[in-house]
mmCIF file of C-alpha atoms in Angstrom:
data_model
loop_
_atom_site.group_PDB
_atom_site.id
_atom_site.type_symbol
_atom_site.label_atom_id
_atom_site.label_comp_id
_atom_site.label_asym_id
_atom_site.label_seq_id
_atom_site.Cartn_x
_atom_site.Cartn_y
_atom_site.Cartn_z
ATOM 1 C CA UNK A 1 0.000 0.000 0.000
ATOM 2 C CA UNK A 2 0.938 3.664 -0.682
ATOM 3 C CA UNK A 3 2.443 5.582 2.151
ATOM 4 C CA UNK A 4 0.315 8.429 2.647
ATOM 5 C CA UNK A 5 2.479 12.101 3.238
ATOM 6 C CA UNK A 6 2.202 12.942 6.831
ATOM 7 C CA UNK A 7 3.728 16.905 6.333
ATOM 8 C CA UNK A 8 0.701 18.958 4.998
ATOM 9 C CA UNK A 9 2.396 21.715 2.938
ATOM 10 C CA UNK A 10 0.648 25.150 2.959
ATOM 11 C CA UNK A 11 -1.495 24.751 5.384
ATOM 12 C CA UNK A 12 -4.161 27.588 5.923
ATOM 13 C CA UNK A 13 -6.812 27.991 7.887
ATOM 14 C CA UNK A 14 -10.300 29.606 7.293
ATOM 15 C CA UNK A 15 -9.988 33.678 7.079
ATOM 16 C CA UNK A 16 -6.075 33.990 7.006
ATOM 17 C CA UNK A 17 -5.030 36.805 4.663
ATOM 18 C CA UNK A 18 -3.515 35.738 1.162
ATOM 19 C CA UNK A 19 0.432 35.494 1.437
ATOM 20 C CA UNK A 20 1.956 38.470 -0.864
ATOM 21 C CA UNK A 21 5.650 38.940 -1.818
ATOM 22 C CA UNK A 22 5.559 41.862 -0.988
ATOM 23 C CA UNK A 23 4.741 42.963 2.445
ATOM 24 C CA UNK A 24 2.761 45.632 3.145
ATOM 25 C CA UNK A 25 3.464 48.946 4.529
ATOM 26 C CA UNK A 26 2.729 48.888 8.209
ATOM 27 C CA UNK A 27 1.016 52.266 8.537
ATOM 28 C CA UNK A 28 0.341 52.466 4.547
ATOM 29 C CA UNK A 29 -3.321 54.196 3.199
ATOM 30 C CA UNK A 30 -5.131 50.894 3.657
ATOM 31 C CA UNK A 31 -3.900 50.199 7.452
ATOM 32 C CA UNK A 32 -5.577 50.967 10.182
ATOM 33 C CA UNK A 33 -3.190 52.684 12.722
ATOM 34 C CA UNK A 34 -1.188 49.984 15.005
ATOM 35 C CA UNK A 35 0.560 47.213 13.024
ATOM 36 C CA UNK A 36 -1.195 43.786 13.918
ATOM 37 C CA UNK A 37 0.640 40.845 15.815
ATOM 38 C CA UNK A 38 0.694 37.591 15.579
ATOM 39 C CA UNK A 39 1.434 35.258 12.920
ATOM 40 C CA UNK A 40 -0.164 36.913 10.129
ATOM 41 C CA UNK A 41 1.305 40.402 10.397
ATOM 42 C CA UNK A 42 3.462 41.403 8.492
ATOM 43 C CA UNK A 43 7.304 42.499 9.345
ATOM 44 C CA UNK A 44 7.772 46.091 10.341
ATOM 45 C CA UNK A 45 9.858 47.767 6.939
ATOM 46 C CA UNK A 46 13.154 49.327 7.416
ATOM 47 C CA UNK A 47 14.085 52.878 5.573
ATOM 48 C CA UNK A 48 16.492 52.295 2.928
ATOM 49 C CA UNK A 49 17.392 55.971 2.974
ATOM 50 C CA UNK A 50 16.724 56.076 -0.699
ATOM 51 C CA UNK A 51 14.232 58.692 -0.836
ATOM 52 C CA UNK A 52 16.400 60.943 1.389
ATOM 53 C CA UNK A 53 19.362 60.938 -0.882
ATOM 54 C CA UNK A 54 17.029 62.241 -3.609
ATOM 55 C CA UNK A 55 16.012 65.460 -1.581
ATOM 56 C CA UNK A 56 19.618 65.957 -0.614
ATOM 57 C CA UNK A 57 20.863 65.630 -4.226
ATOM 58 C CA UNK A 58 17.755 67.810 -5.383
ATOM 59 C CA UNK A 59 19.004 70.806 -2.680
ATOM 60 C CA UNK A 60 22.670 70.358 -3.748
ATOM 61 C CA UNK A 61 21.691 70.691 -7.374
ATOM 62 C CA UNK A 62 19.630 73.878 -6.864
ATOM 63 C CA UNK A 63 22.465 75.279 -4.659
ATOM 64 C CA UNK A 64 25.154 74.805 -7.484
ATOM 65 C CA UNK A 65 22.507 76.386 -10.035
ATOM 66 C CA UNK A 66 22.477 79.528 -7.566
ATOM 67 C CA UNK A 67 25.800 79.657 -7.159
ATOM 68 C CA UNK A 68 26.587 79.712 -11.269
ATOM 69 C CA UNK A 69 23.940 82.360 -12.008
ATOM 70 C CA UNK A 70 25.422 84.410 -9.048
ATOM 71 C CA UNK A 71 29.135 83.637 -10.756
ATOM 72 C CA UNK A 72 27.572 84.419 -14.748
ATOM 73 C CA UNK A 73 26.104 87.656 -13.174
ATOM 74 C CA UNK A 74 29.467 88.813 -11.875
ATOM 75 C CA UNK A 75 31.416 88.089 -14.711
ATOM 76 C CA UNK A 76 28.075 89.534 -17.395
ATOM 77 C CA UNK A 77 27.511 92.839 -15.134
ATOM 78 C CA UNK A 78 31.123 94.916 -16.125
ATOM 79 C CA UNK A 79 31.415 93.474 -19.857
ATOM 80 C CA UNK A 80 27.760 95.056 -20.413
ATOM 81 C CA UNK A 81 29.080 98.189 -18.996
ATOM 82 C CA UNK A 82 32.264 97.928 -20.685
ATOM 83 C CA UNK A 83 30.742 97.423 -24.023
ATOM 84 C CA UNK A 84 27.868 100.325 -23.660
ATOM 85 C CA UNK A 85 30.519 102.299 -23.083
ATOM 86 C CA UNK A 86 32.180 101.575 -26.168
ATOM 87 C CA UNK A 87 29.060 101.765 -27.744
ATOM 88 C CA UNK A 88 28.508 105.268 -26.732
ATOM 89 C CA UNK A 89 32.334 106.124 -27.654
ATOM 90 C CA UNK A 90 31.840 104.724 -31.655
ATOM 91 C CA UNK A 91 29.280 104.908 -33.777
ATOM 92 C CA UNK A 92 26.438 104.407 -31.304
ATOM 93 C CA UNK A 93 22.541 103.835 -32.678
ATOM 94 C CA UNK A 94 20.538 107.087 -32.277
ATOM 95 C CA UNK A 95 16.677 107.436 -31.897
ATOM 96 C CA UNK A 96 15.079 109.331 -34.866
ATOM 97 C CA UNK A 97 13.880 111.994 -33.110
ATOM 98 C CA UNK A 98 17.514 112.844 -32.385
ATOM 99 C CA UNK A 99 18.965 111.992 -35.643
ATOM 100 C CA UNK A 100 18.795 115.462 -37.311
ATOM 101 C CA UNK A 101 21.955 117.338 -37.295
ATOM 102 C CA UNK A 102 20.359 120.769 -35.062
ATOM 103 C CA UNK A 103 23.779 123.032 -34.771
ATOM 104 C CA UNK A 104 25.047 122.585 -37.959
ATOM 105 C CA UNK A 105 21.629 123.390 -39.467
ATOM 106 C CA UNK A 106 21.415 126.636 -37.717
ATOM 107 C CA UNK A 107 24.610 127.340 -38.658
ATOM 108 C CA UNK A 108 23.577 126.629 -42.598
ATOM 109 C CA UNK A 109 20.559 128.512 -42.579
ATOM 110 C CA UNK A 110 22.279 131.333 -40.642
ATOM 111 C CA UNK A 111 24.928 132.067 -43.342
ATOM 112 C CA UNK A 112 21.812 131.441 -46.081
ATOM 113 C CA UNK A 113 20.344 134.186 -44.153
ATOM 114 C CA UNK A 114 22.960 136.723 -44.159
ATOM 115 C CA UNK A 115 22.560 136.501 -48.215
ATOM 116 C CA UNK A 116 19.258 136.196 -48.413
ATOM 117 C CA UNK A 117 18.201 139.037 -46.844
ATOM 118 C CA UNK A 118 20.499 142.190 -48.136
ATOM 119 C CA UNK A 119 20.239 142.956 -51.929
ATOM 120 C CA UNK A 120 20.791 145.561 -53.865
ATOM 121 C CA UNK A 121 19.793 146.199 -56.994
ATOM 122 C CA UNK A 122 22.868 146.906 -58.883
ATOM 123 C CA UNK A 123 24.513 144.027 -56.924
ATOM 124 C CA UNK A 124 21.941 141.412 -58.135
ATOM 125 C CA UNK A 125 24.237 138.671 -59.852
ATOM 126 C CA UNK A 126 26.442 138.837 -56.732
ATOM 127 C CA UNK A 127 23.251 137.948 -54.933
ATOM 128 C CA UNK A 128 22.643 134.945 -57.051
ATOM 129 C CA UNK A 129 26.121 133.581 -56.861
ATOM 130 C CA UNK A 130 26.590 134.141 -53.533
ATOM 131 C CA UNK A 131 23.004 132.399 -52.689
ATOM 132 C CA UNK A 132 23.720 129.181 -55.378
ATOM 133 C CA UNK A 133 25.288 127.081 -52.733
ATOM 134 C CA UNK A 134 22.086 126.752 -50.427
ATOM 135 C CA UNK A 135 19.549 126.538 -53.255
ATOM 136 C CA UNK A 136 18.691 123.320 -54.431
ATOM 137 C CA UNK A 137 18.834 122.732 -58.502
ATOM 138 C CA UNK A 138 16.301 124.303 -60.829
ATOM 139 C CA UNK A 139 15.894 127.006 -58.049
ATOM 140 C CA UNK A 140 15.635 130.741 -59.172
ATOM 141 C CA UNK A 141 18.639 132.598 -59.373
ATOM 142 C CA UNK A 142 17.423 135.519 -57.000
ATOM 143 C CA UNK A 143 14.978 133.272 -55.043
ATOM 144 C CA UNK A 144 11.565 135.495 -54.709
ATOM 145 C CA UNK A 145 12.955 138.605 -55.443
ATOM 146 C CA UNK A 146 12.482 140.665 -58.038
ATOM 147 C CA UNK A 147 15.299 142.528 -58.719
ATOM 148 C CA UNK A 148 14.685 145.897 -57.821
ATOM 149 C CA UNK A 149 14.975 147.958 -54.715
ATOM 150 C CA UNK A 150 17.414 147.417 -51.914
ATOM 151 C CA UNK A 151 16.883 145.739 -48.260
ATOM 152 C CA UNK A 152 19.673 145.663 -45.679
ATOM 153 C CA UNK A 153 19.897 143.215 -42.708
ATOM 154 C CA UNK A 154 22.472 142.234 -40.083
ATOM 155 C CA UNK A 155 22.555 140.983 -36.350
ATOM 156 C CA UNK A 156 21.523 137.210 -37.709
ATOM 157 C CA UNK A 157 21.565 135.043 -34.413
ATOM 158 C CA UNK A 158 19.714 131.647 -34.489
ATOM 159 C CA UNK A 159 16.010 132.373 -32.156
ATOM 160 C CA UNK A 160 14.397 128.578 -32.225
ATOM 161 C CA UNK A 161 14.234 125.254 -34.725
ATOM 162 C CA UNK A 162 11.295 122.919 -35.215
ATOM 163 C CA UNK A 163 12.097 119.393 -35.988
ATOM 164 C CA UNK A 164 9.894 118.082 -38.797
ATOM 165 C CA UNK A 165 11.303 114.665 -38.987
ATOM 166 C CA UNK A 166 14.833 113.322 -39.390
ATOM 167 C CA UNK A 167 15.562 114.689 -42.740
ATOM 168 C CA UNK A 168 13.725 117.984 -42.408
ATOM 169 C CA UNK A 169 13.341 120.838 -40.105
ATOM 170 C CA UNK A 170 12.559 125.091 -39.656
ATOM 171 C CA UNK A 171 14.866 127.458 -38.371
ATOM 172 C CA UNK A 172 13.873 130.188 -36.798
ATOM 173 C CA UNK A 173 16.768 133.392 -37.076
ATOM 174 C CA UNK A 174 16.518 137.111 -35.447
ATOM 175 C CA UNK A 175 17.554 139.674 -37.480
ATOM 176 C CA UNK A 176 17.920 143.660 -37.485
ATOM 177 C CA UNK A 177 17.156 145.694 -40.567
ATOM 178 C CA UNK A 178 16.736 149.571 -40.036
ATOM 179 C CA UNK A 179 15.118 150.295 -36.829
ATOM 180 C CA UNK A 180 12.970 146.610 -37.032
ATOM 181 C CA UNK A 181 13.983 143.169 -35.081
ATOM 182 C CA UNK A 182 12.249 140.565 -36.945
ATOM 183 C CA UNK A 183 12.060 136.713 -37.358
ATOM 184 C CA UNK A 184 13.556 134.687 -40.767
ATOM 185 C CA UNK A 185 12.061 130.937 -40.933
ATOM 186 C CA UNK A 186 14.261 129.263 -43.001
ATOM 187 C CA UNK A 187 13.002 125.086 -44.321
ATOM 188 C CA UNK A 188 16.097 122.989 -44.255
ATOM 189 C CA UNK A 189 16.583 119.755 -45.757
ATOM 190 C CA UNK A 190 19.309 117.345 -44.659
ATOM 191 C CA UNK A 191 20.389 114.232 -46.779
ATOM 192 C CA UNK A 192 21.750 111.847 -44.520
ATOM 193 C CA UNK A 193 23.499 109.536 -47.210
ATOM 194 C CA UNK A 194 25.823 112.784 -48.518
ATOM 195 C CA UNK A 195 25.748 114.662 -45.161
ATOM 196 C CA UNK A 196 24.824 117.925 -46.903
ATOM 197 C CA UNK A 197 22.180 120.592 -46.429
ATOM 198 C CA UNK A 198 20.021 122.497 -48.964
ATOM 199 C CA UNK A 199 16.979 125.230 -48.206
ATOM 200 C CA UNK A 200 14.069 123.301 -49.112
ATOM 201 C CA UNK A 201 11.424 125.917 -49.486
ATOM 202 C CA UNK A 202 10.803 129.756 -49.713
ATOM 203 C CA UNK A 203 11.826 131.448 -46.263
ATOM 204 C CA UNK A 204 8.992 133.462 -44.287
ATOM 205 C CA UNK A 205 9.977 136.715 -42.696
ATOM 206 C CA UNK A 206 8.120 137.270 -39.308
ATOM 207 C CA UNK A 207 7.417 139.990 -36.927
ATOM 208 C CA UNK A 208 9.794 139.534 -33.688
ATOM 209 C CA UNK A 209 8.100 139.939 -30.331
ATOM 210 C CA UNK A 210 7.870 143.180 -28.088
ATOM 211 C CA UNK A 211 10.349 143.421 -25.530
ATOM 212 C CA UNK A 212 9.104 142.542 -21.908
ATOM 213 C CA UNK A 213 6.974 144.678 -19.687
ATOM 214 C CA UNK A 214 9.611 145.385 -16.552
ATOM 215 C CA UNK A 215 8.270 145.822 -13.399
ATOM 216 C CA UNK A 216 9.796 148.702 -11.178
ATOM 217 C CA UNK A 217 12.090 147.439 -8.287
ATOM 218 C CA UNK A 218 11.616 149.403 -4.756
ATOM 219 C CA UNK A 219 14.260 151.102 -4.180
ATOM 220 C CA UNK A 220 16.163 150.456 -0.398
ATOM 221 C CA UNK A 221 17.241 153.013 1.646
ATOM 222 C CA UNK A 222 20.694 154.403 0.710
ATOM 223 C CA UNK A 223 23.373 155.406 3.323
ATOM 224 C CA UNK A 224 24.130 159.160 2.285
ATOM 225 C CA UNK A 225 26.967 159.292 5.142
ATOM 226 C CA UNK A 226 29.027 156.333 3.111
ATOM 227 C CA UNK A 227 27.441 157.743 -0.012
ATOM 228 C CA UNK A 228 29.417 161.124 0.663
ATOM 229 C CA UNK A 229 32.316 159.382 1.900
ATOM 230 C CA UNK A 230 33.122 156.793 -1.193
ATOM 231 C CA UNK A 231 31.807 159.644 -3.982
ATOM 232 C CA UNK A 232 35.848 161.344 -4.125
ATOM 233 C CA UNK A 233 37.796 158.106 -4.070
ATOM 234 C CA UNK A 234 35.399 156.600 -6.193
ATOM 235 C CA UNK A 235 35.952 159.324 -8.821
ATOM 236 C CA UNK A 236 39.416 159.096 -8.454
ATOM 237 C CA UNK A 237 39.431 154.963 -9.116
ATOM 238 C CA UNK A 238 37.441 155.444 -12.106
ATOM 239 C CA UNK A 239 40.160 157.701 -13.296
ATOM 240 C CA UNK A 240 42.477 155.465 -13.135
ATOM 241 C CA UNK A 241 40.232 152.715 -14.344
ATOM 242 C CA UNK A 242 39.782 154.699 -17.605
ATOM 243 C CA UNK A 243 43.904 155.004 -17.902
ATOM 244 C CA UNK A 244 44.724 151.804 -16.793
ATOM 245 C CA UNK A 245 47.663 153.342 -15.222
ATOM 246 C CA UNK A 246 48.658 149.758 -12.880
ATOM 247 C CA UNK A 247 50.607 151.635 -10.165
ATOM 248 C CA UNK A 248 47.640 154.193 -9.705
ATOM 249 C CA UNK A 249 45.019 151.656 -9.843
ATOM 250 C CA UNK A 250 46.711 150.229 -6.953
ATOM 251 C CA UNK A 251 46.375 152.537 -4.335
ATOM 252 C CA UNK A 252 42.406 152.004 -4.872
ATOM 253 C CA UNK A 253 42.881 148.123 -4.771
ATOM 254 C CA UNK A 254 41.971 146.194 -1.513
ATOM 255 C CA UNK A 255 44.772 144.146 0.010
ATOM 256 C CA UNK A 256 45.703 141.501 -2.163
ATOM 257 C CA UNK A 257 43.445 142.148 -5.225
ATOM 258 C CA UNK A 258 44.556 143.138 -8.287
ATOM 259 C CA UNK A 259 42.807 145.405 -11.109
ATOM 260 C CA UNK A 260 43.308 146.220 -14.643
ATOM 261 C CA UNK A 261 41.789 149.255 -16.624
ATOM 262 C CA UNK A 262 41.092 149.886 -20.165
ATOM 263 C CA UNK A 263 44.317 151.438 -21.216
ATOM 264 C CA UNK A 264 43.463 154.520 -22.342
ATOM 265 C CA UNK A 265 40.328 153.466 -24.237
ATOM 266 C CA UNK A 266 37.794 155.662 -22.921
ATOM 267 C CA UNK A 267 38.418 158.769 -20.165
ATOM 268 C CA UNK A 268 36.301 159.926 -17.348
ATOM 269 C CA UNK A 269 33.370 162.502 -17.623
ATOM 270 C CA UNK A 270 32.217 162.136 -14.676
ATOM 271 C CA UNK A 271 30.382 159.932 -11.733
ATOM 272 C CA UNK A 272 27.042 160.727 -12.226
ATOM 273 C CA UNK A 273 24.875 158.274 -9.796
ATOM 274 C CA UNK A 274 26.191 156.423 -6.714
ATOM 275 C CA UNK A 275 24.035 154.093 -4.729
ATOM 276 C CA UNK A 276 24.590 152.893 -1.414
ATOM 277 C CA UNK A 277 22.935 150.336 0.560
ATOM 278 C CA UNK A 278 22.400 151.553 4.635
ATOM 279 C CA UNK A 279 23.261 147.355 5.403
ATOM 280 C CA UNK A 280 26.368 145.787 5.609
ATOM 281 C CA UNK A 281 28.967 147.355 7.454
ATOM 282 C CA UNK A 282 32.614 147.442 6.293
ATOM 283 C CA UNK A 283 31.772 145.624 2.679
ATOM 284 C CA UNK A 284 29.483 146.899 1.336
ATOM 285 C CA UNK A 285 27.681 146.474 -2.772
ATOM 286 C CA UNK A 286 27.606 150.142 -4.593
ATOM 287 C CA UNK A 287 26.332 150.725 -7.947
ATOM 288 C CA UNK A 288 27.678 153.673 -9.549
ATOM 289 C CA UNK A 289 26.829 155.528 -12.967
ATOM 290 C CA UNK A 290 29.622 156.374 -14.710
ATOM 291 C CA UNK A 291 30.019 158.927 -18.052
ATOM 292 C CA UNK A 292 33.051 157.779 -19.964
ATOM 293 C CA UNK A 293 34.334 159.508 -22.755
ATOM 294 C CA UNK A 294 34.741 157.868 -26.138
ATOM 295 C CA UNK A 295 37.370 158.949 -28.498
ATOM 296 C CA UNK A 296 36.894 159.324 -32.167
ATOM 297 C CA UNK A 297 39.982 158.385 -33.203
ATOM 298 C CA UNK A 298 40.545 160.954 -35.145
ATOM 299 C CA UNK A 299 43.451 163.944 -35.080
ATOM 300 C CA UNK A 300 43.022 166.616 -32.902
ATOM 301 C CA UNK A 301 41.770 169.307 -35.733
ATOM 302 C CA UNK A 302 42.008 173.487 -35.519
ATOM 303 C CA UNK A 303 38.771 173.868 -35.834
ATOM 304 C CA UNK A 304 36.886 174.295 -32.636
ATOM 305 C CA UNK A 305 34.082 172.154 -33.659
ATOM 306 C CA UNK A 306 34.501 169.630 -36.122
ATOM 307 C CA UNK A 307 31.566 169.955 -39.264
ATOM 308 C CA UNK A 308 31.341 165.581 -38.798
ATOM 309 C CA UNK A 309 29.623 164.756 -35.646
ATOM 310 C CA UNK A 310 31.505 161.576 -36.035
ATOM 311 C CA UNK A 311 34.339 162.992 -35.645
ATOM 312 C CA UNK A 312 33.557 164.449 -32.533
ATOM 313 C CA UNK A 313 34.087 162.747 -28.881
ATOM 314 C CA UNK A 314 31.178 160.679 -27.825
ATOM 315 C CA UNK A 315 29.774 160.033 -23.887
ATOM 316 C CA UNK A 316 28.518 156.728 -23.091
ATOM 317 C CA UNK A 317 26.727 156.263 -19.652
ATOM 318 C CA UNK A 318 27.349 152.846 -17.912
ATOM 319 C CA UNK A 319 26.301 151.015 -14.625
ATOM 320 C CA UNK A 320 28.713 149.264 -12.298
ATOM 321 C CA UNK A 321 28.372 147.332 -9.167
ATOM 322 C CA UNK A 322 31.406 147.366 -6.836
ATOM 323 C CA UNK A 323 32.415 145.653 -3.785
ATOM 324 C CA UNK A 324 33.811 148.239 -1.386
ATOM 325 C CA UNK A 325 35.287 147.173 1.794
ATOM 326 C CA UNK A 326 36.857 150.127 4.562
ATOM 327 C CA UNK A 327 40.109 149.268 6.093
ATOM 328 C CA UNK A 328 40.938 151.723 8.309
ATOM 329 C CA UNK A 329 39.451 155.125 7.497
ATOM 330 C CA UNK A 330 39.524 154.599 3.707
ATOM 331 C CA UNK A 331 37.350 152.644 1.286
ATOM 332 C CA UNK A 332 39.008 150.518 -1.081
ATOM 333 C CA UNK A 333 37.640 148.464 -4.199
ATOM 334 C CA UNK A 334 37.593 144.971 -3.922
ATOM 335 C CA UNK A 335 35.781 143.825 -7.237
ATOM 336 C CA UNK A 336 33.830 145.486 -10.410
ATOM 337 C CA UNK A 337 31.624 143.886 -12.905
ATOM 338 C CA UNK A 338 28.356 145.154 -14.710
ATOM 339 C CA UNK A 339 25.258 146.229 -12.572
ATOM 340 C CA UNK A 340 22.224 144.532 -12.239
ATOM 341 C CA UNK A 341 18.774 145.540 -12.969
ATOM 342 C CA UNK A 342 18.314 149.037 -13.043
ATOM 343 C CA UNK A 343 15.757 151.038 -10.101
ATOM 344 C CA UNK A 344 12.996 152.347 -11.295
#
């Protein structure tokens, strides 16, 4: 007879859980809370450390990625610098708007001007030659004028420019002619590929503006005891002034300034106006009125009068403010330069 096996190989008993390879996770999302004991739990699961090493290598990777954009930001910052600055050294880019070439323009259109506006009849094909290097080709000779009569102009000084666009633009010149400050707008055209200017349109002659309304300025209280004490020396510097005689000029000099006349060039008349403030003490700001005397150049003739009023002696009335300081019992002059506004 057949032995029967008396080892029963996996046995189980009603209810026990299925064996798995793989044991579960003790406190996984299907387990209850306290690992169960006995012969059917499963062993508690050691941490490898695996997942660990991955957050460490993840924080040292994001370190060294900090540290190289910190390093590339260093090194990037001066060679951006260094190369704008080259940049702005060479031939740099510039906007549009900026593009048009403003001072030599004005400078163009001025000299145009000075042509443009004196002619003479008699003088006509010197006009047109002298006005063919603004004009553009085809333009007339004389430009809008006619050929007759005579106009005279000087004084051209550059007053304001409207940018059209890059290539074009409208200067704006002051000029005198007679007893009349007016306004010249002149159309320039600027080709950028040659560099070169041409007027691109007839000029308009405008009507300047009024001078300014001034308002009268208060005038202080004046100290007439200082007034009557600076009036002689005063006259006496201006002398001097007038002859520029160094050594003389001198004596009216405050300690450790030096002063230099006009040499001759004009001569006292006399000191018409002195003002002088009541404040400040030993220095003290005077404005003084002075008549100078203006030669003609011309030789001393027998006549008593000369028949040419231009060759007669003219006066010419100026306004100086000076810094006086006393030393002692004397005033001397410590600085001179044009007056301010007058008091009125």
């Amino acid at each position: 007879m057949a032995r029967r096996a008396t080892v029963q190989r996996d046995p189980r008993i009603a209810g026990d859980p299925e064996l798995s390879a793989y044991p579960e996770e003790p406190y996984g999302p299907e387990s209850d809370g306290a690992p169960a004991r006995g012969r059917g739990a499963p062993g508690r699961a050691r941490w490898s450390g695996g997942g660990g090493r991955w957050l460490v290598w993840t924080g040292r990777a994001v370190l060294w990625a900090l540290i190289v954009v910190i390093v590339v930001n260093g090194v990037r910052a001066p060679f951006e610098r260094f190369t704008r600055q080259n940049t702005a050294g060479g031939a740099a880019a510039v906007p549009a708007d900026t593009e048009f070439p403003l001072s030599r323009a004005t400078s163009f259109a001025s000299q145009f001007a000075a042509v443009y506006l004196n002619f003479e009849a008699v003088r006509s094909q010197e006009r047109a030659s002298r006005l063919a290097p603004y004009l553009p080709d085809g333009a007339e000779p004389q430009f809008g004028w006619d050929g007759v009569g005579r106009m005279a102009a000087g004084a051209v000084q550059p007053y304001g420019t409207e940018i059209v666009d890059r290539e074009n633009a409208v200067v704006t010149l002051a000029f005198q002619s007679g007893s009349r400050r007016q306004l010249l707008s002149v159309p320039v055209f600027h080709d950028s590929r040659t560099d070169r200017f041409v007027v691109s349109g007839r000029p308009g002659i405008l009507p300047a503006p009024t001078p300014a309304n001034l308002p009268p300025v208060p005038e202080g209280e004046g100290d007439e005891a200082a007034e009557a004490e600076l009036r002689t020396p005063l006259a006496d510097f201006f002398k001097a002034y007038a002859a520029g005689d160094n050594a003389s000029l001198q004596r009216y000099a405050a300690a450790g300034v030096t002063l230099e006349g006009f040499g001759g060039a004009f001569t006292l008349v006399e000191l018409k106006d002195l003002a002088v403030p009541l404040v400040g003490g030993a220095t003290r700001e005077v404005t003084a009125t002075v008549v100078w005397g203006v030669p003609s150049g011309v030789a001393p003739s027998a006549e008593p009068t000369p028949s040419d009023p231009g060759d007669m002696s003219g006066k010419l009335e100026q306004a100086y403010l000076l810094t006086v300081v006393k030393q002692g019992d004397k005033w001397f002059v410590k600085d001179i330069r044009g007056a301010k506004r007058s008091v009125g």
